[in-house]
Amino acid sequence: MKKSTNNMNFIKAVKSVLNYTKEYKKWYIISLILMVLFILSEIITNTAFSYSLSNVIEKNFDAAIKYMLAYLIVSFIGLNFLHYYHHKISKKVSIKFAQKIRLNLYEKIVKMSHADFEKINVGELFTTVENANEQMISILTKYLWAVTKVLYLLILFIIILFIDFSVWLLVAIVLVLLTILTNIYISKSKKVTNLEYEKTYEASTLLNQTILGFKELKILNVEKTYVKKYKNINDELCKLKDKKANYWVKTNVVRWDIWKVSDLFLILILIVLISKFNFDTTKVILLSTYISNIINIYFTHIIENSIDIPSFIKNIEKNMKIISDSEIKEEKFGLKQLKEINGMVEFNNVDFEYTNSNFTLKDISFKVFPNRKTALVGKSGSGKSTIMKLLLHYYDNYSGSIKIDNVELMEIDKKSLIDNLSVVYQDPFIFNLSIKDNILLSNQNASDEEFENACKKAKLDEFVLKMPNGYDTIINDKSTNLSGGQKQRIAIARAIIKNSKIILFDEPTSALDKENTQYIKELIDELAKDKTVIVVSHDMKLIADFDDIIYIDDGIIKQEGSDYNGK
């Protein structure tokens, strides 16, 4: 995955989220209205409380009770209605956002081309999808709520200016100093967060490789080596997190010092105002209440939330990068539909080169005829599997022509191509479903008779009926309750029930015993009676009686015919 060169800041991150969730615009407007109303209710309650306290001090209890009743009524409306519904709507949008971004990430992954999928960093992909959750967007919800508090802070700030300039100046200096410190923290923390994410990707990639290569890791006896690798990454990740935490702690200590010193200066200013300028009690209490609210808002809603800003920016940046990245392309298909085909396959002067690789296919030309058995043979890395991948539409950056029944491969629509091609891989992937559901993936509309026929031809009954739940047995997520031969037979049943005209086999006997090899040979003979069968294989006994054998070496066809003997 290409790294972003356009570093995102907080404003850009927020804009990205708002643009991405513009269908929820009305909810944002309602939430904003509730925010503004709540600000007004907060100002009214604070003012009412200050006047009530002032009247208590002056022993004007009737007026104090009236202000306190106003305080209680407005507080009840503000907290039980405005505050409640604002948070309810914000949470709803958060959940919807997480739901949408997870789905779009998944769709982007499954729709991307094979070529792009092979280039993607799996660890980075896993981490990005894992972080696309409600917690990520709940950070935005907190910031939207902080916006409310900032508006409230600005209104109080203006009110203080009209009450007394010297107090306003003190508050302004304190806020400027706190803002500078917060920006320093965010700047330093952002650099560490970027490194932290890179190490998280490394850890995820290593974990993924460990899971996929578990058998090799064991047989090679490299557990200690990989534990050491993971420990090194984990230690570096821990150091980065500790470094970021230290930034926060040091910055926080200075901020609290500024707060406490500002309290001292505030008291001194109020003493001067009362003693020298005969400030009345109501103004002093109002100033104290408003300033207390400003400092509280700044610390609890702005500064405390700033610790999450770098992570929020990075998460949004990574998610939006995958979703909007024009370099991650979907597969391209044509519009032509193939109804009933004969199964003729033709490669004509095809050249192909992998990205970042020296391997090339050069001037590949051959024909595969219907109702015949054709083998692609050659040493490992010669290009035979690449030819099969081109026919399966894995790549589209080839030159020359690939046709099925005289129709260009790139002109055929996706459904037509997939309906007419089946493939049985050397080590097929079996999904975490029942055996029956795994087979029906290739033809969900198959009748019971078609299902039974496919299972019979694949000889599944021999082992499936011995399982406790038969065809309803759930295959575990790593398919460890199946042998390699059993997985291959399920894949064969998938291909048979699909009833496609062209069937590809990738090294079908490489890991099979003599009995299963003979079964595969007989099955291929049976299928070739009315289908085009193409087999990639090293097994000369399997392909000895094939109609056509195409020998490939170093990306070039060296021999073609039925008389190839493996020499």
Coordinates of C-alpha atoms in Angstrom, one line a residue:
M1 CA 0.0 0.0 0.0
K2 CA 1.4 3.3 -1.0
K3 CA 2.2 5.6 2.0
S4 CA 0.4 8.9 2.1
T5 CA 2.5 11.9 1.3
N6 CA -0.1 14.4 2.3
N7 CA 0.0 14.5 6.1
M8 CA -3.4 15.0 7.5
N9 CA -4.1 17.5 10.4
F10 CA -7.0 17.6 12.8
I11 CA -9.1 19.9 10.7
K12 CA -8.6 17.8 7.6
A13 CA -9.4 14.6 9.6
V14 CA -12.7 16.2 10.8
K15 CA -13.6 17.4 7.3
S16 CA -12.9 13.9 6.0
V17 CA -15.3 12.3 8.5
L18 CA -18.0 15.0 7.9
N19 CA -17.8 14.5 4.1
Y20 CA -17.8 10.7 4.5
T21 CA -21.0 10.9 6.7
K22 CA -22.8 13.7 4.8
E23 CA -25.9 11.5 4.7
Y24 CA -26.2 12.2 8.4
K25 CA -26.2 16.0 7.8
K26 CA -29.6 16.5 9.4
W27 CA -28.4 14.7 12.6
Y28 CA -25.4 17.0 12.7
I29 CA -27.6 20.1 12.4
I30 CA -30.0 18.8 15.1
S31 CA -27.0 18.0 17.3
L32 CA -25.6 21.5 16.7
I33 CA -28.9 23.2 17.6
L34 CA -28.9 21.1 20.8
M35 CA -25.3 22.2 21.5
V36 CA -26.2 25.9 21.2
L37 CA -29.3 25.5 23.4
F38 CA -27.3 23.7 26.0
I39 CA -24.7 26.5 26.0
L40 CA -27.4 29.0 26.7
S41 CA -28.8 26.8 29.5
E42 CA -25.3 26.6 31.0
I43 CA -24.8 30.4 30.9
I44 CA -28.3 30.9 32.5
T45 CA -27.7 28.3 35.2
N46 CA -24.2 29.7 36.1
T47 CA -25.6 33.3 36.2
A48 CA -28.6 32.2 38.2
F49 CA -26.4 30.4 40.7
S50 CA -24.1 33.4 41.1
Y51 CA -27.0 35.8 41.7
S52 CA -28.6 33.3 44.2
L53 CA -25.3 33.0 46.1
S54 CA -24.9 36.8 46.1
N55 CA -28.4 37.3 47.5
V56 CA -27.8 34.7 50.2
I57 CA -24.7 36.6 51.3
E58 CA -26.7 39.8 51.3
K59 CA -29.5 38.0 53.2
N60 CA -32.1 38.6 50.4
F61 CA -33.5 35.1 50.7
D62 CA -36.6 35.5 48.6
A63 CA -34.6 36.6 45.6
A64 CA -32.1 33.9 46.3
I65 CA -34.8 31.2 46.2
K66 CA -36.2 32.6 42.9
Y67 CA -32.8 32.4 41.2
M68 CA -32.2 29.0 42.6
L69 CA -35.6 27.8 41.2
A70 CA -34.6 29.2 37.8
Y71 CA -31.3 27.4 38.2
L72 CA -33.0 24.1 38.9
I73 CA -35.5 24.4 36.1
V74 CA -33.0 25.3 33.4
S75 CA -30.5 22.7 34.7
F76 CA -33.2 20.0 34.4
I77 CA -34.1 21.0 30.8
G78 CA -30.4 21.3 29.9
L79 CA -29.2 18.0 31.4
N80 CA -32.3 15.8 31.0
F81 CA -33.3 16.9 27.5
L82 CA -30.7 18.9 25.6
H83 CA -27.6 17.1 26.9
Y84 CA -29.3 13.6 26.7
Y85 CA -30.5 13.9 23.1
H86 CA -27.2 15.5 21.9
H87 CA -25.3 12.5 23.2
K88 CA -27.8 10.1 21.9
I89 CA -27.6 11.5 18.4
S90 CA -23.8 11.7 18.6
K91 CA -23.6 8.1 19.6
K92 CA -25.9 7.0 16.9
V93 CA -23.8 8.8 14.2
S94 CA -20.7 7.2 15.7
I95 CA -22.1 3.7 15.4
K96 CA -23.3 4.3 11.9
F97 CA -19.9 5.8 10.9
A98 CA -18.1 2.7 12.2
Q99 CA -20.6 0.4 10.5
K100 CA -20.2 2.2 7.2
I101 CA -16.4 2.5 7.2
R102 CA -16.0 -1.2 8.2
L103 CA -18.3 -2.3 5.4
N104 CA -16.5 0.0 2.8
L105 CA -13.1 -1.2 3.9
Y106 CA -14.2 -4.9 3.5
E107 CA -15.8 -4.1 0.1
K108 CA -12.6 -2.3 -1.0
I109 CA -10.6 -5.4 0.0
V110 CA -12.8 -8.0 -1.8
K111 CA -13.2 -5.9 -4.9
M112 CA -9.6 -5.0 -5.4
S113 CA -7.7 -6.7 -8.2
H114 CA -5.5 -9.7 -7.5
A115 CA -2.4 -7.6 -8.5
D116 CA -3.2 -4.9 -5.9
F117 CA -4.0 -7.5 -3.3
E118 CA -0.6 -9.1 -3.7
K119 CA 1.1 -5.7 -3.1
I120 CA -0.8 -4.8 0.0
N121 CA 0.7 -5.0 3.5
V122 CA -1.4 -7.5 5.4
G123 CA -0.4 -6.3 8.8
E124 CA -1.2 -2.7 8.0
L125 CA -4.5 -3.8 6.5
F126 CA -5.5 -5.8 9.6
T127 CA -4.6 -3.0 12.0
T128 CA -6.5 -0.4 9.9
V129 CA -9.7 -2.5 9.8
E130 CA -9.4 -3.4 13.5
N131 CA -9.2 0.3 14.4
A132 CA -12.3 1.2 12.4
N133 CA -14.6 1.0 15.3
E134 CA -16.9 3.1 17.5
Q135 CA -14.1 4.1 19.7
M136 CA -12.3 5.9 16.8
I137 CA -15.4 7.9 16.0
S138 CA -16.3 8.4 19.7
I139 CA -13.1 10.6 19.8
L140 CA -14.7 12.8 17.2
T141 CA -17.9 12.9 19.3
K142 CA -15.9 14.1 22.2
Y143 CA -14.4 16.8 20.1
L144 CA -17.8 17.9 18.8
W145 CA -18.9 18.2 22.4
A146 CA -15.7 20.1 23.1
V147 CA -16.7 22.5 20.3
T148 CA -19.8 23.2 22.3
K149 CA -17.7 23.9 25.3
V150 CA -15.3 26.2 23.3
L151 CA -18.3 28.2 22.1
Y152 CA -19.4 28.4 25.8
L153 CA -15.9 29.4 26.8
L154 CA -15.8 32.2 24.2
I155 CA -19.1 33.7 25.3
L156 CA -18.0 33.7 28.9
F157 CA -14.7 35.2 27.8
I158 CA -16.5 38.1 26.1
I159 CA -18.7 38.6 29.2
I160 CA -15.7 38.8 31.5
L161 CA -14.2 41.4 29.1
F162 CA -17.2 43.7 29.8
I163 CA -17.0 43.1 33.5
D164 CA -13.3 43.8 34.1
F165 CA -10.4 44.1 31.6
S166 CA -7.6 43.2 34.1
V167 CA -9.3 39.8 34.9
W168 CA -10.0 39.2 31.2
L169 CA -6.3 39.9 30.4
L170 CA -5.2 37.4 33.1
V171 CA -7.5 34.7 31.7
A172 CA -6.3 35.4 28.1
I173 CA -2.6 35.0 29.1
V174 CA -3.4 31.7 30.9
L175 CA -5.3 30.3 27.9
V176 CA -2.6 31.4 25.5
L177 CA 0.1 29.7 27.6
L178 CA -2.0 26.5 27.9
T179 CA -2.7 26.5 24.1
I180 CA 1.0 26.8 23.3
L181 CA 1.9 23.9 25.6
T182 CA -0.9 21.7 24.2
N183 CA 0.3 22.4 20.6
I184 CA 3.8 21.4 21.6
Y185 CA 2.5 18.2 23.0
I186 CA 0.4 17.4 20.0
S187 CA 3.3 18.1 17.6
K188 CA 5.7 15.9 19.5
S189 CA 3.1 13.2 20.1
K190 CA 2.1 13.1 16.4
K191 CA 5.7 12.1 15.4
V192 CA 5.7 9.3 18.0
T193 CA 2.2 8.2 17.0
N194 CA 3.3 7.7 13.4
L195 CA 6.3 5.6 14.5
E196 CA 3.9 3.7 16.9
Y197 CA 1.6 2.8 14.0
E198 CA 4.5 1.6 11.9
K199 CA 5.6 -0.7 14.7
T200 CA 2.0 -1.9 15.2
Y201 CA 1.8 -2.8 11.5
E202 CA 5.1 -4.7 11.8
A203 CA 3.7 -6.6 14.8
S204 CA 0.5 -7.5 12.9
T205 CA 2.4 -8.6 9.8
L206 CA 4.7 -10.8 11.9
L207 CA 1.7 -12.3 13.7
N208 CA 0.0 -13.0 10.4
Q209 CA 3.1 -14.6 8.9
T210 CA 3.4 -16.8 12.1
I211 CA -0.2 -18.0 11.7
L212 CA 0.1 -18.7 8.0
G213 CA 3.5 -20.3 8.3
F214 CA 2.9 -22.1 11.6
K215 CA 3.8 -25.6 10.2
E216 CA 7.1 -24.3 8.6
L217 CA 7.9 -22.3 11.8
K218 CA 7.7 -25.5 13.8
I219 CA 9.5 -27.9 11.4
L220 CA 12.3 -25.3 10.9
N221 CA 12.6 -24.9 14.7
V222 CA 12.7 -21.1 14.5
E223 CA 10.2 -20.4 17.3
K224 CA 12.9 -18.7 19.4
T225 CA 13.9 -16.6 16.4
Y226 CA 10.4 -15.4 15.8
V227 CA 9.7 -14.8 19.5
K228 CA 12.8 -12.7 19.6
K229 CA 11.7 -10.7 16.5
Y230 CA 8.3 -10.1 18.0
K231 CA 9.8 -9.2 21.4
N232 CA 12.1 -6.6 19.7
I233 CA 9.1 -5.0 17.9
N234 CA 7.0 -5.2 21.0
D235 CA 9.8 -3.6 23.1
E236 CA 10.1 -0.7 20.6
L237 CA 6.4 -0.3 20.6
C238 CA 6.4 -0.1 24.4
K239 CA 9.2 2.5 24.4
L240 CA 7.2 4.7 21.9
K241 CA 4.1 4.5 24.1
D242 CA 6.1 5.3 27.1
K243 CA 7.7 8.2 25.3
K244 CA 4.3 9.6 24.4
A245 CA 3.0 9.1 27.9
N246 CA 6.1 11.0 29.3
Y247 CA 5.3 13.9 26.9
W248 CA 1.8 14.0 28.3
V249 CA 2.9 13.8 32.0
K250 CA 5.5 16.6 31.7
T251 CA 3.2 18.9 29.7
N252 CA 0.4 18.2 32.2
V253 CA 2.6 19.1 35.2
V254 CA 3.4 22.5 33.6
R255 CA -0.2 23.1 32.8
W256 CA -1.4 22.5 36.3
D257 CA 1.4 24.8 37.6
I258 CA 0.1 27.5 35.3
W259 CA -3.5 26.9 36.5
K260 CA -2.6 27.2 40.2
V261 CA -0.5 30.3 39.7
S262 CA -3.3 31.9 37.7
D263 CA -5.7 31.1 40.7
L264 CA -3.3 33.0 43.0
F265 CA -3.2 36.0 40.7
L266 CA -7.0 35.9 40.3
I267 CA -7.4 36.1 44.0
L268 CA -5.0 39.0 44.3
I269 CA -6.9 40.9 41.5
L270 CA -10.3 40.3 43.1
I271 CA -8.9 41.5 46.5
V272 CA -7.7 44.7 44.8
L273 CA -11.1 45.1 43.0
I274 CA -13.1 44.7 46.2
S275 CA -10.8 46.8 48.4
K276 CA -9.8 49.6 46.1
F277 CA -12.7 49.8 43.6
N278 CA -15.6 48.7 45.8
F279 CA -16.6 45.8 43.4
D280 CA -20.0 44.5 44.5
T281 CA -20.4 40.9 45.7
T282 CA -22.5 39.8 42.6
K283 CA -19.8 40.8 40.2
V284 CA -17.1 39.0 42.2
I285 CA -19.1 35.8 42.3
L286 CA -20.0 36.1 38.6
L287 CA -16.3 36.5 37.7
S288 CA -15.3 33.6 40.0
T289 CA -18.0 31.4 38.5
Y290 CA -17.2 32.2 34.9
I291 CA -13.5 31.9 35.3
S292 CA -13.8 28.6 37.1
N293 CA -16.0 27.4 34.2
I294 CA -13.5 28.6 31.6
I295 CA -10.5 26.8 33.3
N296 CA -12.6 23.7 33.9
I297 CA -13.7 23.6 30.2
Y298 CA -10.2 24.1 29.0
F299 CA -8.8 21.4 31.1
T300 CA -11.5 18.7 31.0
H301 CA -12.8 19.2 27.4
I302 CA -9.9 20.6 25.4
I303 CA -6.6 19.7 27.0
E304 CA -7.5 16.3 28.3
N305 CA -9.0 15.3 24.9
S306 CA -5.9 16.5 23.1
I307 CA -4.1 13.3 24.1
D308 CA -6.3 11.4 21.6
I309 CA -5.8 13.8 18.6
P310 CA -2.7 12.2 17.0
S311 CA -4.3 8.7 17.2
F312 CA -7.6 10.0 15.8
I313 CA -5.8 11.7 12.9
K314 CA -3.7 8.6 12.1
N315 CA -6.8 6.3 12.2
I316 CA -8.8 8.6 9.9
E317 CA -5.9 9.1 7.5
K318 CA -5.3 5.3 7.1
N319 CA -9.0 4.4 6.7
M320 CA -9.6 7.2 4.2
K321 CA -6.4 6.3 2.3
I322 CA -7.6 2.7 1.7
I323 CA -11.2 3.7 0.8
S324 CA -10.3 6.6 -1.5
D325 CA -7.0 5.4 -2.9
S326 CA -7.2 5.5 -6.7
E327 CA -4.2 3.3 -7.0
I328 CA -6.1 0.4 -5.4
K329 CA -8.1 -0.6 -8.4
E330 CA -11.2 -2.8 -8.7
E331 CA -11.0 -5.6 -11.2
K332 CA -12.0 -4.6 -14.7
F333 CA -14.4 -6.6 -16.7
G334 CA -16.2 -6.2 -20.0
L335 CA -19.9 -6.2 -20.9
K336 CA -20.1 -9.2 -23.2
Q337 CA -22.1 -12.1 -21.8
L338 CA -21.3 -15.7 -22.7
K339 CA -24.3 -18.0 -22.6
E340 CA -23.4 -21.6 -23.7
I341 CA -19.8 -21.9 -24.8
N342 CA -17.8 -24.6 -26.4
G343 CA -14.7 -24.1 -24.2
M344 CA -12.1 -23.0 -26.7
V345 CA -9.2 -21.1 -25.1
E346 CA -6.6 -19.2 -27.2
F347 CA -3.5 -17.3 -26.2
N348 CA -2.0 -15.3 -29.0
N349 CA 1.4 -13.4 -28.7
V350 CA 0.8 -12.8 -25.0
D351 CA 3.6 -10.9 -23.1
F352 CA 3.4 -10.3 -19.4
E353 CA 5.7 -9.0 -16.7
Y354 CA 5.2 -8.9 -12.9
T355 CA 5.6 -5.6 -11.1
N356 CA 9.0 -5.4 -9.3
S357 CA 10.1 -8.7 -10.9
N358 CA 12.4 -9.8 -13.7
F359 CA 10.2 -12.7 -14.7
T360 CA 8.3 -12.3 -18.0
L361 CA 6.1 -14.3 -20.3
K362 CA 7.2 -13.9 -23.9
D363 CA 5.2 -14.4 -27.0
I364 CA 2.9 -17.1 -25.5
S365 CA 0.6 -18.6 -28.2
F366 CA -1.4 -21.8 -28.0
K367 CA -4.9 -23.2 -28.4
V368 CA -6.8 -25.4 -26.0
F369 CA -9.6 -27.3 -27.6
P370 CA -13.0 -28.3 -26.1
N371 CA -13.5 -31.8 -24.7
R372 CA -9.7 -32.4 -24.5
K373 CA -7.1 -32.7 -21.8
T374 CA -4.3 -30.1 -22.0
A375 CA -1.3 -30.0 -19.6
L376 CA 1.0 -27.0 -18.9
V377 CA 4.3 -28.4 -17.7
G378 CA 7.7 -27.0 -16.9
K379 CA 10.0 -26.6 -13.9
S380 CA 9.1 -24.4 -11.0
G381 CA 9.0 -20.7 -11.9
S382 CA 8.8 -21.4 -15.6
G383 CA 5.5 -19.5 -16.0
K384 CA 2.8 -22.2 -16.2
S385 CA 0.9 -21.0 -13.1
T386 CA 1.2 -17.4 -14.4
I387 CA -0.6 -18.5 -17.6
M388 CA -3.4 -20.0 -15.5
K389 CA -3.7 -16.8 -13.5
L390 CA -4.0 -14.7 -16.7
L391 CA -6.8 -17.0 -17.9
L392 CA -8.5 -16.5 -14.5
H393 CA -8.3 -12.7 -14.9
Y394 CA -5.8 -12.1 -12.1
Y395 CA -4.0 -9.5 -14.1
D396 CA -5.0 -7.3 -17.0
N397 CA -1.6 -5.6 -17.7
Y398 CA -0.6 -8.1 -20.5
S399 CA -0.2 -7.4 -24.2
G400 CA -1.5 -9.7 -26.9
S401 CA -4.8 -11.6 -26.9
I402 CA -6.5 -14.1 -24.7
K403 CA -9.8 -15.4 -25.9
I404 CA -12.6 -17.8 -24.9
D405 CA -14.6 -18.9 -27.8
N406 CA -13.2 -16.1 -29.9
V407 CA -14.2 -13.4 -27.4
E408 CA -11.5 -11.3 -25.8
L409 CA -11.1 -12.1 -22.1
M410 CA -11.1 -8.4 -21.2
E411 CA -14.5 -7.9 -23.0
I412 CA -16.3 -10.7 -21.0
D413 CA -18.5 -9.6 -18.1
K414 CA -17.5 -10.9 -14.6
K415 CA -20.5 -13.3 -14.1
S416 CA -20.1 -14.9 -17.5
L417 CA -16.3 -15.5 -17.0
I418 CA -16.7 -16.9 -13.5
D419 CA -19.7 -19.1 -14.4
N420 CA -17.7 -20.7 -17.2
L421 CA -14.4 -21.2 -15.3
S422 CA -13.7 -23.5 -12.3
V423 CA -10.4 -24.1 -10.6
V424 CA -9.1 -26.7 -8.2
Y425 CA -6.0 -25.5 -6.5
Q426 CA -3.2 -27.6 -5.1
D427 CA -4.0 -26.5 -1.5
P428 CA -7.6 -25.2 -1.7
F429 CA -9.0 -22.9 1.0
I430 CA -12.0 -24.3 2.8
F431 CA -14.2 -21.8 4.6
N432 CA -15.3 -21.9 8.2
L433 CA -18.7 -23.3 7.1
S434 CA -20.3 -26.7 6.9
I435 CA -19.0 -29.1 4.3
K436 CA -22.3 -28.7 2.4
D437 CA -22.2 -24.9 2.5
N438 CA -18.6 -25.0 1.3
I439 CA -19.6 -27.0 -1.8
L440 CA -22.7 -24.9 -2.5
L441 CA -20.6 -21.7 -2.6
S442 CA -20.0 -22.2 -6.3
N443 CA -23.7 -22.9 -7.1
Q444 CA -26.2 -21.8 -4.4
N445 CA -29.1 -22.7 -6.6
A446 CA -28.0 -26.4 -7.1
S447 CA -30.7 -29.0 -6.6
D448 CA -30.4 -31.9 -4.1
E449 CA -29.8 -34.2 -7.0
E450 CA -26.9 -32.0 -8.4
F451 CA -25.4 -31.8 -4.9
E452 CA -25.5 -35.6 -4.5
N453 CA -24.1 -36.2 -7.9
A454 CA -21.2 -33.8 -7.3
C455 CA -20.4 -35.4 -3.9
K456 CA -20.6 -38.9 -5.5
K457 CA -18.2 -37.9 -8.3
A458 CA -15.8 -36.3 -5.8
K459 CA -16.1 -39.5 -3.6
L460 CA -16.9 -37.4 -0.5
D461 CA -19.2 -40.0 1.1
E462 CA -16.1 -42.1 1.9
F463 CA -15.0 -39.8 4.7
V464 CA -17.8 -37.2 5.2
L465 CA -20.5 -39.8 6.3
K466 CA -18.0 -41.0 9.0
M467 CA -18.0 -37.6 10.6
P468 CA -20.5 -37.0 13.5
N469 CA -22.6 -34.4 11.6
G470 CA -21.9 -35.7 8.1
Y471 CA -22.2 -32.9 5.5
D472 CA -23.3 -30.5 8.2
T473 CA -19.9 -30.8 9.9
I474 CA -18.4 -27.3 10.4
I475 CA -14.9 -26.9 9.1
N476 CA -12.7 -25.0 11.7
D477 CA -11.1 -21.8 10.7
K478 CA -7.7 -23.4 9.8
S479 CA -9.3 -26.6 8.3
T480 CA -7.3 -28.8 10.7
N481 CA -10.2 -31.3 10.8
L482 CA -9.5 -32.2 7.2
S483 CA -6.5 -33.8 5.4
G484 CA -5.0 -32.3 2.2
G485 CA -6.7 -34.9 0.1
Q486 CA -10.1 -34.3 1.8
K487 CA -9.9 -30.5 1.2
Q488 CA -9.1 -31.2 -2.5
R489 CA -12.1 -33.4 -2.9
I490 CA -14.4 -30.7 -1.4
A491 CA -12.8 -28.3 -4.0
I492 CA -13.5 -30.8 -6.7
A493 CA -17.1 -31.1 -5.6
R494 CA -17.3 -27.3 -5.8
A495 CA -16.0 -27.4 -9.4
I496 CA -18.4 -30.2 -10.5
I497 CA -21.5 -28.7 -9.0
K498 CA -20.7 -25.4 -10.7
N499 CA -20.9 -27.3 -14.0
S500 CA -18.6 -24.8 -15.8
K501 CA -17.3 -25.6 -19.3
I502 CA -13.7 -25.0 -18.5
I503 CA -12.0 -26.6 -15.4
L504 CA -8.4 -25.8 -14.3
F505 CA -6.4 -28.0 -12.0
D506 CA -3.2 -26.7 -10.3
E507 CA -0.8 -29.5 -9.4
P508 CA -3.7 -31.8 -8.4
T509 CA -1.6 -34.9 -7.4
S510 CA 1.5 -33.3 -5.9
A511 CA 0.7 -34.3 -2.3
L512 CA -1.5 -37.4 -3.0
D513 CA -0.9 -41.0 -2.6
K514 CA -1.1 -43.6 -5.4
E515 CA -4.8 -44.4 -4.8
N516 CA -5.9 -40.8 -4.8
T517 CA -3.7 -40.0 -7.8
Q518 CA -5.4 -42.7 -9.8
Y519 CA -8.8 -41.2 -8.7
I520 CA -7.8 -37.8 -10.0
K521 CA -6.7 -39.3 -13.3
E522 CA -10.0 -41.1 -13.7
L523 CA -11.9 -37.9 -12.8
I524 CA -10.1 -35.8 -15.3
D525 CA -10.8 -38.4 -18.0
E526 CA -14.5 -38.3 -17.1
L527 CA -14.7 -34.5 -17.1
A528 CA -12.9 -34.2 -20.4
K529 CA -15.7 -36.0 -22.2
D530 CA -17.7 -32.8 -22.2
K531 CA -15.4 -30.1 -20.8
T532 CA -12.2 -28.3 -21.5
V533 CA -9.7 -29.5 -18.9
I534 CA -6.4 -27.7 -18.3
V535 CA -3.9 -29.1 -15.8
V536 CA -0.7 -27.6 -14.4
S537 CA 1.4 -30.5 -13.3
H538 CA 4.8 -32.1 -12.9
D539 CA 3.3 -35.6 -12.7
M540 CA 4.3 -37.3 -16.0
K541 CA 2.2 -40.4 -15.1
L542 CA -0.9 -38.2 -14.8
I543 CA -0.5 -36.4 -18.1
A544 CA 1.0 -39.3 -20.1
D545 CA -2.2 -39.8 -22.2
F546 CA -3.2 -36.1 -22.4
D547 CA -4.3 -34.8 -25.8
D548 CA -2.0 -31.7 -25.7
I549 CA 1.1 -31.0 -23.6
I550 CA 2.6 -27.5 -23.6
Y551 CA 6.2 -27.3 -22.2
I552 CA 7.2 -23.9 -20.8
D553 CA 10.7 -22.8 -19.8
D554 CA 11.7 -19.4 -18.5
G555 CA 8.4 -17.8 -19.8
I556 CA 8.7 -19.2 -23.3
I557 CA 6.8 -22.2 -24.9
K558 CA 9.6 -24.6 -25.9
Q559 CA 7.5 -27.6 -27.0
E560 CA 3.9 -28.3 -27.8
G561 CA 2.1 -31.6 -28.7
S562 CA 1.1 -34.9 -27.2
D563 CA 4.5 -36.6 -27.4
Y564 CA 6.3 -34.6 -24.7
N565 CA 8.1 -37.1 -22.3
G566 CA 9.4 -34.8 -19.7
K567 CA 12.9 -34.5 -21.1

